Coordinates of C-alpha atoms and ligand atoms in Angstrom, one line a residue:
Chain V
M1 CA 0.0 0.0 0.0
S2 CA 1.2 3.5 -0.7
D3 CA 2.3 6.0 1.9
L4 CA -0.1 8.4 3.6
R5 CA 1.0 12.0 4.0
L6 CA -0.7 13.9 6.8
V7 CA -0.4 17.6 5.9
I8 CA -0.9 20.0 8.8
P9 CA -0.6 23.8 9.0
D10 CA 1.4 25.6 11.7
S11 CA -1.8 26.5 13.7
L12 CA -2.3 22.7 14.3
S13 CA 1.3 21.9 15.1
R14 CA 0.3 20.3 18.4
I15 CA -1.1 17.5 16.4
T16 CA 2.4 16.2 15.7
N17 CA 2.3 14.9 19.3
Y18 CA -1.0 13.0 18.8
S19 CA -1.0 9.3 18.5
F20 CA -1.7 7.8 15.1
D21 CA -0.8 4.3 16.1
V22 CA -3.7 2.6 14.4
V23 CA -3.2 4.4 11.1
S24 CA 0.5 3.5 11.3
Q25 CA -0.4 -0.1 11.6
V26 CA -2.2 0.1 8.2
T27 CA 0.2 2.2 6.2
K28 CA 3.4 4.2 6.4
L29 CA 2.5 7.6 7.8
K30 CA 4.4 10.8 7.1
I31 CA 3.6 14.1 8.8
L32 CA 4.3 17.2 6.7
K33 CA 3.9 20.8 7.5
Q34 CA 2.4 23.0 4.8
E35 CA 0.2 26.1 4.8
I36 CA -2.9 26.1 2.6
E37 CA -4.2 29.4 1.2
W38 CA -7.7 28.8 2.5
E39 CA -9.0 32.3 1.7
L40 CA -9.2 31.1 -1.9
Y41 CA -12.0 28.7 -0.9
L42 CA -14.0 31.0 1.4
D43 CA -17.7 31.5 0.7
P44 CA -18.3 35.0 2.0
V45 CA -22.0 34.4 2.6
R46 CA -21.7 31.1 4.4
R47 CA -18.4 32.1 6.0
Q48 CA -17.2 28.5 5.5
Y49 CA -14.6 27.0 3.2
N50 CA -15.5 24.9 0.2
A51 CA -14.0 21.5 0.6
L52 CA -14.9 20.4 -2.9
Q53 CA -13.2 23.3 -4.6
F54 CA -10.2 22.7 -2.4
L55 CA -9.9 19.1 -3.5
N56 CA -10.4 20.0 -7.1
N57 CA -7.5 22.4 -6.9
T58 CA -5.1 20.1 -5.1
K59 CA -2.6 18.4 -7.2
A60 CA -1.9 14.7 -6.7
H61 CA 1.4 13.6 -5.3
H62 CA 2.9 10.8 -7.2
N63 CA 2.3 7.4 -5.6
S64 CA 1.0 8.7 -2.3
H65 CA -2.2 9.7 -0.6
S66 CA -2.6 13.0 1.2
V67 CA -4.9 13.9 4.0
Y68 CA -5.0 17.7 4.7
L69 CA -6.0 18.9 8.2
T70 CA -7.4 22.3 8.9
D71 CA -9.2 24.1 11.7
R72 CA -11.6 25.9 9.3
D73 CA -15.2 25.0 9.0
L74 CA -15.7 23.0 5.8
F75 CA -18.8 22.7 3.6
I76 CA -19.8 21.4 0.2
P77 CA -22.6 23.3 -1.6
I78 CA -25.5 20.9 -0.7
F79 CA -24.5 20.4 2.9
T80 CA -24.5 22.7 5.9
H81 CA -21.1 21.3 6.8
V82 CA -18.8 18.3 6.5
F83 CA -16.3 16.8 8.9
G84 CA -14.2 15.8 6.0
L85 CA -14.2 15.0 2.3
A86 CA -12.2 12.6 0.2
E87 CA -12.0 12.0 -3.6
F88 CA -13.4 8.5 -3.8
G89 CA -10.5 6.3 -5.0
G90 CA -8.4 9.4 -5.5
C91 CA -5.3 11.0 -3.9
S92 CA -6.5 13.8 -1.6
A93 CA -8.8 14.2 1.4
V94 CA -9.4 17.0 3.8
I95 CA -10.5 17.0 7.4
S96 CA -11.6 19.8 9.6
L97 CA -10.9 19.6 13.4
L98 CA -13.4 22.3 14.2
R99 CA -16.5 20.1 14.7
L100 CA -14.5 17.2 16.1
D101 CA -13.6 19.3 19.1
P102 CA -16.0 18.9 22.1
A103 CA -15.4 22.6 22.7
F104 CA -17.4 23.4 19.5
Y105 CA -20.5 22.0 21.2
G106 CA -19.9 24.0 24.4
L107 CA -18.4 21.0 26.2
P108 CA -15.1 21.1 28.1
F109 CA -12.0 20.6 25.9
N110 CA -11.0 17.0 25.9
E111 CA -7.8 16.3 24.0
N112 CA -8.0 12.6 24.4
L113 CA -11.4 12.5 22.8
L114 CA -10.3 14.8 20.0
Q115 CA -7.3 12.6 19.3
Q116 CA -9.5 9.5 19.0
R117 CA -12.0 11.3 16.7
L118 CA -9.3 12.7 14.5
Q119 CA -7.7 9.3 14.1
K120 CA -11.0 7.7 13.2
E121 CA -11.6 10.5 10.6
V122 CA -8.2 10.0 9.1
L123 CA -8.6 6.3 8.8
H124 CA -12.1 6.8 7.4
E125 CA -11.1 9.3 4.7
Y126 CA -8.0 7.1 3.9
G127 CA -10.5 4.2 3.4
H128 CA -12.4 6.3 0.8
L129 CA -9.1 7.1 -0.9
L130 CA -8.5 3.4 -1.2
G131 CA -11.9 2.9 -2.7
L132 CA -14.0 1.8 0.3
R133 CA -17.6 2.9 0.5
H134 CA -19.6 3.4 3.7
C135 CA -20.1 0.2 5.8
I136 CA -23.2 -1.0 7.5
Q137 CA -21.3 -2.5 10.4
Y138 CA -22.0 0.1 13.1
D139 CA -18.6 -0.3 14.8
C140 CA -16.5 -0.3 11.5
V141 CA -14.5 2.9 11.0
M142 CA -16.1 3.1 7.5
A143 CA -19.6 3.4 9.0
S144 CA -21.1 6.8 7.9
S145 CA -21.2 9.2 10.8
T146 CA -22.9 12.6 10.4
T147 CA -22.5 13.7 14.1
A148 CA -19.7 13.7 16.6
D149 CA -21.6 11.3 18.8
A150 CA -21.9 8.8 15.9
L151 CA -18.1 9.2 15.4
D152 CA -17.6 8.1 19.1
I153 CA -19.8 5.1 18.7
K154 CA -17.9 3.5 15.9
G155 CA -14.6 1.7 16.3
M156 CA -11.2 2.6 15.2
R157 CA -10.6 -0.2 12.7
F158 CA -11.8 -1.6 9.4
C159 CA -14.2 -4.5 9.9
E160 CA -13.4 -7.8 8.4
I161 CA -15.4 -7.2 5.2
C162 CA -13.8 -3.8 4.6
S163 CA -10.3 -5.2 5.4
R164 CA -10.8 -7.8 2.7
K165 CA -11.6 -5.1 0.2
L166 CA -8.4 -3.1 0.9
P167 CA -5.7 -3.4 -1.7
V168 CA -2.8 -5.6 -0.4
Chain H
M1 CA -34.3 -4.3 3.4
T2 CA -30.6 -3.8 2.5
R3 CA -29.6 -0.4 1.1
Q4 CA -28.7 -2.0 -2.2
N5 CA -32.4 -2.7 -2.6
V6 CA -33.4 0.9 -2.1
S7 CA -33.4 2.8 -5.4
I8 CA -33.5 6.6 -5.5
L9 CA -34.1 9.0 -8.3
I10 CA -32.7 12.6 -7.9
V11 CA -34.2 15.2 -10.2
D12 CA -32.4 18.5 -10.1
D13 CA -31.2 21.0 -12.7
E14 CA -28.1 21.9 -10.7
D15 CA -25.1 19.7 -11.4
I16 CA -23.6 20.2 -8.0
V17 CA -26.7 19.1 -6.2
R18 CA -27.2 16.0 -8.4
N19 CA -23.6 15.0 -8.2
S20 CA -22.9 15.6 -4.5
L21 CA -26.2 14.1 -3.3
S22 CA -26.0 11.1 -5.5
G23 CA -22.3 10.5 -4.6
W24 CA -23.1 10.8 -0.9
L25 CA -26.1 8.5 -1.1
E26 CA -24.2 6.0 -3.2
E27 CA -21.4 6.0 -0.6
D28 CA -24.1 5.0 1.9
G29 CA -24.9 2.0 -0.4
Y30 CA -28.1 3.2 -2.0
Q31 CA -28.8 2.7 -5.7
V32 CA -29.0 6.2 -7.2
D33 CA -30.0 7.5 -10.6
T34 CA -30.3 11.2 -11.6
A35 CA -32.2 13.3 -14.1
Q36 CA -31.5 16.9 -15.1
N37 CA -35.1 17.9 -15.5
A38 CA -38.7 16.7 -15.2
Y39 CA -38.9 15.6 -18.8
E40 CA -35.8 13.4 -18.5
A41 CA -37.4 11.9 -15.3
L42 CA -40.7 11.2 -17.0
E43 CA -39.0 9.6 -19.9
A44 CA -37.1 7.3 -17.5
L45 CA -40.4 6.6 -15.6
N46 CA -41.6 4.9 -18.8
R47 CA -39.1 2.2 -18.2
R48 CA -39.1 1.7 -14.4
T49 CA -40.0 3.2 -11.0
W50 CA -37.9 4.0 -7.9
E51 CA -38.6 3.6 -4.2
L52 CA -37.6 7.2 -3.4
Y53 CA -37.6 10.5 -5.3
F54 CA -35.8 13.7 -4.5
L55 CA -37.4 16.5 -6.6
D56 CA -36.1 20.0 -6.8
I57 CA -39.1 22.4 -6.6
K58 CA -37.6 25.1 -8.8
M59 CA -36.6 23.8 -12.2
P60 CA -36.9 25.4 -15.7
G61 CA -39.8 24.0 -17.7
M62 CA -41.9 21.7 -15.6
D63 CA -41.3 22.3 -11.9
G64 CA -41.0 19.8 -9.1
V65 CA -44.6 20.2 -7.9
E66 CA -46.0 19.3 -11.3
L67 CA -43.5 16.4 -11.7
H68 CA -44.6 15.2 -8.2
H69 CA -48.2 15.0 -9.5
K70 CA -47.2 13.1 -12.6
I71 CA -45.1 10.6 -10.6
R72 CA -48.0 10.0 -8.3
E73 CA -50.1 9.0 -11.3
V74 CA -47.7 6.3 -12.4
D75 CA -46.6 5.2 -8.9
P76 CA -49.1 6.1 -6.2
Q77 CA -46.9 4.5 -3.5
A78 CA -43.9 6.7 -4.4
I79 CA -42.1 8.4 -1.5
V80 CA -41.2 11.9 -2.7
I81 CA -38.9 14.3 -0.9
M82 CA -39.0 17.8 -2.2
I83 CA -35.7 19.8 -2.4
T84 CA -36.2 23.5 -1.8
A85 CA -34.4 26.8 -1.1
Y86 CA -35.4 28.7 2.0
A87 CA -37.4 31.1 -0.2
A88 CA -39.7 28.3 -1.5
V89 CA -40.6 26.6 1.8
D90 CA -44.3 27.6 1.4
T91 CA -44.5 25.6 -1.9
A92 CA -42.8 22.6 -0.2
V93 CA -45.3 22.7 2.6
R94 CA -48.1 22.7 0.0
A95 CA -46.5 19.7 -1.6
L96 CA -46.7 17.8 1.7
K97 CA -50.5 18.3 1.5
D98 CA -50.4 16.7 -2.0
G99 CA -48.7 13.6 -0.5
A100 CA -45.0 14.3 -0.5
Y101 CA -43.2 12.5 2.3
D102 CA -41.1 15.5 3.4
Y103 CA -39.0 18.3 2.2
I104 CA -35.4 19.4 2.7
T105 CA -33.9 22.8 2.5
K106 CA -30.7 23.6 0.7
P107 CA -28.0 23.3 2.1
F108 CA -28.9 20.0 3.8
D109 CA -27.7 19.0 7.2
P110 CA -26.0 15.6 6.5
E111 CA -27.6 14.2 9.6
D112 CA -31.1 15.1 8.5
I113 CA -30.7 13.5 5.1
S114 CA -29.2 10.4 6.5
R115 CA -32.2 10.0 8.9
L116 CA -34.8 11.0 6.3
V117 CA -33.6 8.5 3.7
H118 CA -33.4 5.8 6.3
N119 CA -36.9 6.4 7.6
A120 CA -38.4 6.8 4.1
A121 CA -36.8 3.5 3.0
R122 CA -38.2 1.8 6.0
Q123 CA -41.7 3.2 5.5
R124 CA -41.6 2.1 1.8
Q125 CA -40.5 -1.4 2.9
L126 CA -43.3 -1.6 5.5
E127 CA -45.9 -0.6 3.0
K128 CA -44.7 -3.2 0.5
E129 CA -44.8 -5.9 3.2
N130 CA -48.3 -4.8 4.2
I131 CA -49.6 -5.0 0.7
E132 CA -48.0 -8.5 0.2
L133 CA -49.5 -9.8 3.5
K134 CA -52.9 -8.5 2.7
D135 CA -52.7 -10.1 -0.7
Q136 CA -51.7 -13.4 0.7
L137 CA -54.4 -13.3 3.3
E138 CA -57.1 -12.5 0.7
D139 CA -55.8 -15.1 -1.6
L140 CA -56.2 -17.7 1.2
T141 CA -59.8 -16.9 2.0
R142 CA -61.4 -15.1 -0.9
A143 CA -62.9 -17.0 -3.8
P144 CA -60.9 -16.4 -7.0
K145 CA -62.8 -14.2 -9.4
I146 CA -63.6 -15.7 -12.7
I147 CA -62.7 -12.9 -15.1
G148 CA -65.1 -11.9 -17.9
N149 CA -68.5 -10.4 -18.5
S150 CA -69.9 -12.6 -21.2
K151 CA -73.1 -14.5 -20.9
H152 CA -71.0 -17.7 -20.5
I153 CA -69.1 -16.4 -17.5
H154 CA -72.3 -15.3 -15.9
E155 CA -73.7 -18.8 -16.3
I156 CA -70.5 -20.3 -14.9
N157 CA -70.6 -18.1 -11.9
D158 CA -74.3 -19.1 -11.3
L159 CA -73.3 -22.8 -11.6
I160 CA -70.5 -22.3 -9.1
D161 CA -72.7 -20.4 -6.6
T162 CA -75.4 -23.1 -6.9
V163 CA -73.2 -26.1 -6.3
A164 CA -70.6 -24.7 -3.9
P165 CA -72.6 -24.9 -0.6
T166 CA -73.5 -28.6 -1.3
D167 CA -71.2 -31.7 -1.1
T168 CA -72.1 -32.7 -4.6
T169 CA -69.3 -34.2 -6.8
V170 CA -68.5 -31.8 -9.7
I171 CA -66.9 -32.5 -13.0
I172 CA -65.4 -29.5 -14.8
R173 CA -64.8 -30.0 -18.5
G174 CA -63.1 -27.9 -21.1
E175 CA -60.0 -27.5 -23.2
S176 CA -56.7 -27.1 -21.5
G177 CA -56.0 -23.6 -20.4
T178 CA -59.7 -22.7 -19.9
G179 CA -59.3 -22.3 -16.1
K180 CA -60.7 -25.6 -14.7
E181 CA -58.5 -25.4 -11.6
L182 CA -59.7 -21.8 -11.0
V183 CA -63.3 -23.0 -11.1
A184 CA -62.5 -25.8 -8.6
R185 CA -60.8 -23.2 -6.3
A186 CA -63.8 -21.0 -6.5
I187 CA -66.2 -23.8 -5.6
H188 CA -63.9 -24.8 -2.7
S189 CA -63.6 -21.3 -1.3
K190 CA -67.3 -20.7 -1.5
S191 CA -68.1 -23.9 0.3
K192 CA -68.2 -24.6 4.0
R193 CA -65.0 -26.6 3.6
K194 CA -63.0 -23.4 2.7
F195 CA -61.0 -23.4 6.0
F196 CA -59.8 -27.0 5.2
P197 CA -57.4 -27.8 2.5
M198 CA -58.1 -28.2 -1.2
V199 CA -55.7 -31.0 -2.2
I200 CA -54.8 -31.2 -5.9
V201 CA -53.6 -34.3 -7.8
N202 CA -52.7 -34.1 -11.5
C203 CA -53.5 -37.7 -12.5
G204 CA -51.8 -37.3 -15.9
A205 CA -48.4 -36.5 -14.5
L206 CA -47.7 -39.8 -12.6
S207 CA -47.3 -43.4 -13.5
E208 CA -50.0 -45.9 -12.2
S209 CA -48.0 -47.0 -9.1
L210 CA -46.9 -43.6 -8.2
L211 CA -50.4 -42.2 -8.6
E212 CA -51.9 -44.9 -6.4
S213 CA -49.4 -44.2 -3.7
E214 CA -50.0 -40.5 -4.1
L215 CA -53.8 -41.0 -3.8
F216 CA -54.0 -43.7 -1.1
G217 CA -50.7 -43.4 0.7
H218 CA -48.5 -46.3 1.7
E219 CA -47.2 -48.1 4.7
K220 CA -43.5 -48.4 5.5
G221 CA -42.0 -51.1 3.3
A222 CA -45.1 -51.3 1.0
F223 CA -42.7 -51.3 -2.0
T224 CA -39.0 -50.7 -2.6
G225 CA -38.2 -47.1 -1.6
A226 CA -41.2 -46.8 0.8
M227 CA -39.0 -46.0 3.8
Q228 CA -41.7 -44.3 5.8
R229 CA -45.5 -44.5 6.1
R230 CA -47.0 -41.8 4.0
K231 CA -50.5 -40.3 4.0
G232 CA -52.2 -40.2 0.7
K233 CA -54.0 -37.2 -0.8
L234 CA -57.4 -38.7 -0.1
E235 CA -56.5 -38.7 3.6
L236 CA -55.0 -35.2 3.5
A237 CA -58.2 -33.9 1.9
D238 CA -60.2 -34.9 4.9
K239 CA -62.9 -32.2 5.7
G240 CA -61.7 -30.4 2.6
T241 CA -61.8 -30.8 -1.2
L242 CA -60.0 -33.3 -3.4
F243 CA -59.4 -32.0 -6.9
L244 CA -58.4 -34.6 -9.5
D245 CA -57.2 -33.0 -12.7
E246 CA -56.9 -35.0 -16.0
I247 CA -59.2 -37.7 -14.7
G248 CA -59.4 -39.1 -18.3
T249 CA -55.8 -40.5 -17.9
L250 CA -56.6 -43.0 -15.1
T251 CA -55.7 -46.6 -15.8
P252 CA -58.3 -49.3 -15.3
K253 CA -56.8 -50.4 -12.0
T254 CA -56.8 -46.9 -10.5
Q255 CA -60.3 -46.3 -11.9
I256 CA -61.7 -49.2 -9.9
D257 CA -59.7 -48.4 -6.7
L258 CA -60.9 -44.8 -6.9
L259 CA -64.5 -45.9 -7.5
R260 CA -64.4 -48.1 -4.4
A261 CA -62.9 -45.3 -2.3
I262 CA -65.6 -42.9 -3.4
E263 CA -68.5 -45.3 -2.9
N264 CA -67.4 -46.6 0.5
K265 CA -65.8 -43.3 1.7
E266 CA -63.0 -45.5 3.0
F267 CA -59.8 -47.2 1.7
T268 CA -56.6 -48.7 2.9
R269 CA -53.0 -47.5 2.3
L270 CA -50.8 -49.5 0.0
G271 CA -49.3 -52.4 1.9
G272 CA -51.6 -51.8 4.9
N273 CA -54.8 -53.3 6.4
E274 CA -56.0 -50.3 8.4
V275 CA -59.2 -48.9 7.0
I276 CA -59.0 -45.2 6.7
H277 CA -62.2 -43.1 6.7
T278 CA -62.1 -39.8 5.0
D279 CA -64.6 -37.1 4.3
F280 CA -63.8 -35.1 1.2
R281 CA -65.7 -33.3 -1.5
L282 CA -64.6 -34.5 -4.9
I283 CA -64.1 -32.2 -7.9
C284 CA -62.7 -33.7 -11.1
A285 CA -61.5 -32.1 -14.4
T286 CA -60.8 -33.3 -17.8
N287 CA -60.3 -32.2 -21.4
A288 CA -60.8 -35.7 -22.7
D289 CA -63.9 -37.0 -24.5
L290 CA -65.0 -39.4 -21.7
E291 CA -68.1 -40.6 -23.6
Q292 CA -65.9 -41.7 -26.4
A293 CA -63.5 -43.4 -23.9
I294 CA -66.5 -45.4 -22.5
R295 CA -67.4 -46.5 -26.0
E296 CA -63.9 -47.6 -26.5
G297 CA -63.8 -49.4 -23.1
T298 CA -61.0 -47.4 -21.7
F299 CA -63.1 -45.5 -19.1
R300 CA -65.5 -47.3 -16.7
E301 CA -69.1 -46.3 -17.1
D302 CA -69.9 -46.8 -13.4
L303 CA -67.1 -44.4 -12.4
F304 CA -68.3 -41.9 -15.1
Y305 CA -71.8 -41.8 -13.6
R306 CA -70.3 -41.3 -10.1
L307 CA -68.4 -38.3 -11.4
Q308 CA -71.0 -36.9 -13.8
V309 CA -73.4 -35.6 -11.1
Y310 CA -73.0 -32.0 -11.8
T311 CA -71.1 -30.8 -14.9
I312 CA -69.6 -27.4 -15.5
Q313 CA -68.6 -27.1 -19.2
L314 CA -66.0 -24.3 -19.9
R315 CA -66.1 -22.9 -23.4
P316 CA -62.8 -22.1 -25.2
L317 CA -61.7 -18.5 -25.3
R318 CA -62.2 -18.2 -29.1
E319 CA -66.0 -18.7 -28.6
R320 CA -66.2 -15.8 -26.2
P321 CA -63.8 -13.0 -27.5
E322 CA -65.8 -10.5 -25.6
D323 CA -64.1 -11.7 -22.4
I324 CA -60.7 -10.9 -23.8
P325 CA -60.6 -7.2 -22.9
D326 CA -61.3 -7.9 -19.2
L327 CA -58.8 -10.7 -19.1
V328 CA -56.2 -8.6 -20.8
R329 CA -56.7 -5.8 -18.2
F330 CA -56.6 -8.3 -15.4
F331 CA -53.3 -9.8 -16.5
I332 CA -51.7 -6.4 -17.2
E333 CA -52.6 -5.4 -13.7
R334 CA -51.1 -8.7 -12.3
Y335 CA -47.8 -8.4 -14.2
K336 CA -47.6 -4.6 -13.7
R337 CA -47.4 -5.3 -9.9
A338 CA -45.1 -8.3 -10.2
M339 CA -42.7 -6.5 -12.5
N340 CA -43.0 -3.1 -11.0
K341 CA -43.6 -1.6 -14.5
P342 CA -45.8 1.4 -15.1
V343 CA -47.8 -0.2 -18.0
G344 CA -51.4 0.8 -17.8
N345 CA -53.0 0.2 -21.1
I346 CA -53.1 -1.5 -24.4
E347 CA -53.7 0.1 -27.8
N348 CA -56.9 -0.7 -29.6
K349 CA -55.2 -2.2 -32.6
A350 CA -53.4 -4.7 -30.3
L351 CA -56.6 -5.5 -28.4
S352 CA -58.6 -6.2 -31.5
M353 CA -55.8 -8.5 -32.8
L354 CA -56.0 -10.4 -29.5
M355 CA -59.7 -10.6 -29.9
N356 CA -59.5 -12.1 -33.4
Y357 CA -56.9 -14.7 -32.5
Q358 CA -58.0 -18.3 -32.0
W359 CA -56.2 -19.0 -28.7
P360 CA -55.6 -22.7 -29.0
G361 CA -54.0 -22.6 -25.5
N362 CA -56.9 -20.5 -24.2
I363 CA -56.5 -18.3 -21.1
R364 CA -53.2 -19.7 -20.2
E365 CA -51.8 -18.8 -23.7
L366 CA -53.3 -15.4 -23.3
E367 CA -51.7 -14.9 -20.0
N368 CA -48.3 -16.0 -21.4
A369 CA -48.7 -13.6 -24.3
I370 CA -49.4 -10.7 -21.9
E371 CA -46.5 -11.7 -19.7
R372 CA -44.1 -11.7 -22.6
A373 CA -45.4 -8.4 -23.9
M374 CA -45.0 -6.9 -20.4
V375 CA -41.4 -8.0 -20.4
V376 CA -40.5 -6.4 -23.8
V377 CA -42.6 -3.2 -23.6
K378 CA -40.6 0.0 -23.1
G379 CA -43.3 2.6 -22.7
N380 CA -46.5 2.4 -20.7
V381 CA -48.8 1.1 -23.5
L382 CA -48.8 -2.4 -24.9
R383 CA -48.7 -2.4 -28.7
K384 CA -49.3 -4.9 -31.5
E385 CA -45.5 -5.5 -32.0
H386 CA -45.1 -6.6 -28.4
F387 CA -47.1 -9.8 -29.0
I388 CA -46.0 -13.0 -30.7
L389 CA -49.0 -15.1 -31.7
N390 CA -48.9 -18.4 -33.4
N391 CA -50.2 -17.1 -36.8
S392 CA -50.5 -20.5 -38.5
I393 CA -53.8 -21.2 -36.6
R394 CA -55.0 -17.6 -36.7
E395 CA -58.0 -16.3 -38.7
G396 CA -60.7 -18.3 -40.2
M397 CA -63.7 -19.7 -38.4
P398 CA -63.3 -22.9 -36.4
S399 CA -65.6 -25.5 -37.9
D400 CA -67.4 -26.5 -34.7
L401 CA -69.1 -23.2 -34.0
S402 CA -72.8 -23.0 -34.1
L403 CA -74.4 -20.7 -36.7
K404 CA -75.3 -18.2 -33.9
E405 CA -71.6 -18.1 -32.8
I406 CA -70.4 -17.5 -36.3
E407 CA -73.0 -14.7 -36.6
K408 CA -71.7 -13.1 -33.4
K409 CA -68.1 -13.3 -34.5
H410 CA -68.9 -11.8 -37.8
I411 CA -70.8 -8.9 -36.4
L412 CA -68.1 -8.2 -33.9
S413 CA -65.3 -8.3 -36.5
V414 CA -67.3 -5.9 -38.8
L415 CA -67.9 -3.5 -35.9
D416 CA -64.2 -3.6 -35.1
R417 CA -63.3 -2.9 -38.6
F418 CA -65.5 0.2 -38.7
N419 CA -64.4 1.4 -35.2
W420 CA -67.8 0.6 -33.8
N421 CA -69.6 2.9 -36.1
I422 CA -73.0 1.1 -35.9
S423 CA -74.6 2.7 -39.0
Q424 CA -71.6 1.8 -41.2
A425 CA -71.5 -1.8 -39.8
A426 CA -75.3 -2.1 -40.3
R427 CA -74.9 -1.1 -44.0
I428 CA -72.2 -3.7 -44.6
L429 CA -74.1 -6.4 -42.7
G430 CA -77.3 -5.6 -44.5
I431 CA -79.3 -5.3 -41.3
D432 CA -80.7 -2.2 -39.5
R433 CA -79.1 -0.5 -36.6
V434 CA -81.8 -1.6 -34.1
T435 CA -81.0 -5.2 -35.0
I436 CA -77.3 -4.7 -34.2
Y437 CA -78.2 -3.2 -30.8
K438 CA -80.5 -6.1 -30.1
K439 CA -77.9 -8.6 -31.0
L440 CA -75.3 -6.9 -28.9
K441 CA -77.6 -6.9 -26.0
E442 CA -78.3 -10.6 -26.5
Y443 CA -74.6 -11.3 -26.5
G444 CA -74.1 -9.2 -23.4
I445 CA -71.6 -6.9 -25.1
S446 CA -71.2 -3.2 -24.6
R447 CA -69.0 -1.0 -26.6
E448 CA -66.8 0.0 -23.7
Q449 CA -65.6 -3.5 -23.3
H450 CA -64.2 -3.4 -26.8
V451 CA -62.7 0.0 -27.1
Ligands
LIG1 ZN1 -17.3 8.7 4.5
LIG2 ZN1 -16.7 -2.2 7.4

């Protein structure tokens, strides 16, 4: 399987200390620092950033998958918001930490929980990059989750069926 | 219901909505199709239907509200979700009153959509199961309807109603495919035995020894291969009805065994001594000329008189073409449901072709022809080219029709040719219009049945 590049901006540099042990078991993980010019993708009316436009503008890196992290609120035109977005079977995905953070919902900051949610999201979007669709096993990391609570319910690994579909 | 079984059609003129929503729903495992506008959607609806529809309210040309009405005409059970901008919520609410399931406002909350689709799919599934259960229940207890409106069908229904409440033995005669088993079922389900089984034996399908074992049952070890004691159909029909089809094929031995069982209302299983008492009502059917068989000595006269208590003679379909339109509509309805196709009608040209065909295989052949046409049809109307009839036996009058029947066929074919213009037909036939009306009344035919 190809490498996974986790691309983070300076504002999220604390993430370099987070544990991505489960992701590392699946693939070789590289953490890179890079700033994204998010203002290009700002929708002034919605005051959110267009994740679809961002992915369309992002060039593929040869023989590797990239997951970009941001603290901006992401959307795609038909949805009020998205936690993340991946090109299905493609090279790039993007994840926003904003709505993964319990603080966003007025709850006390909980770094441990944020770490877990982020790792699940990274694994989930990586699954999409590898061509996996949503899974009906509620505890599989590929289960669709539209709320942070649903994210907490599912597990941090690919179920047996999804594992079998992964490229070797 | 797995998500793979839930089909969704999204109709929206905005590429971004179509692509994002369908991509998102597909990722969740649903089967998604899209259309750019109402016309494209209606065109697709000629071929199939979907479980769920997302319709954008504001579209150029025909809008979502009008499309919703049209979908409901073809697919009354459709679950429709309207897509709206904040500005058009009023219209969406009005659509709910017209039967839409719900509406969503752009941009959608992913959580809302996920829940909405899940619930809608479940409701659709429940409705489907409900309909199926109801059908099954009704099939079990309700007498099957003998389709048709001809004088002959009215007579058959009268005969059924008269004999059903009694325990009289009935013999149903008629060519194959004329619906003898259906008549037997109708008698059974209108009788006081309807809550007990109707047991069917096709006497023509089995060899003598197998048929005997099937009818009377056998004890363990009665013959090679008889590993277990087995109850026969006569025993299983206790308190119910025994329907013996193709009675004309019985061998002399089985004829005499059956005659004894009927006369004494008791019998023994093959290889056994225990006398079994059973109480069944006997209905037989045959397409054979039993009188001829008696003359030739292949059918026992005493058995014949036992069976020949009450005869229901079914006439072949070619002698009552006026029943064809009702039958055609009945079968269209049946296959429309089974195939989930929006076919609702048949063109006049095709119908009159069907009415002029000889139907050597009778109603069964007609049903097969409709089923085939329903498979190949693309639009919602069955046309002439969708049918394959065996043309070699088509046209021409069968020689065994009475003069009256030939007259009726001729009058009907002339009327058809002139599109039921009575004056024109009267001129061709050399009779006056009043006579045509009188004849039609006599045949029990009204114009509506034919057009
Ligand atoms: Zn996903
Ligand atoms: Zn899975």
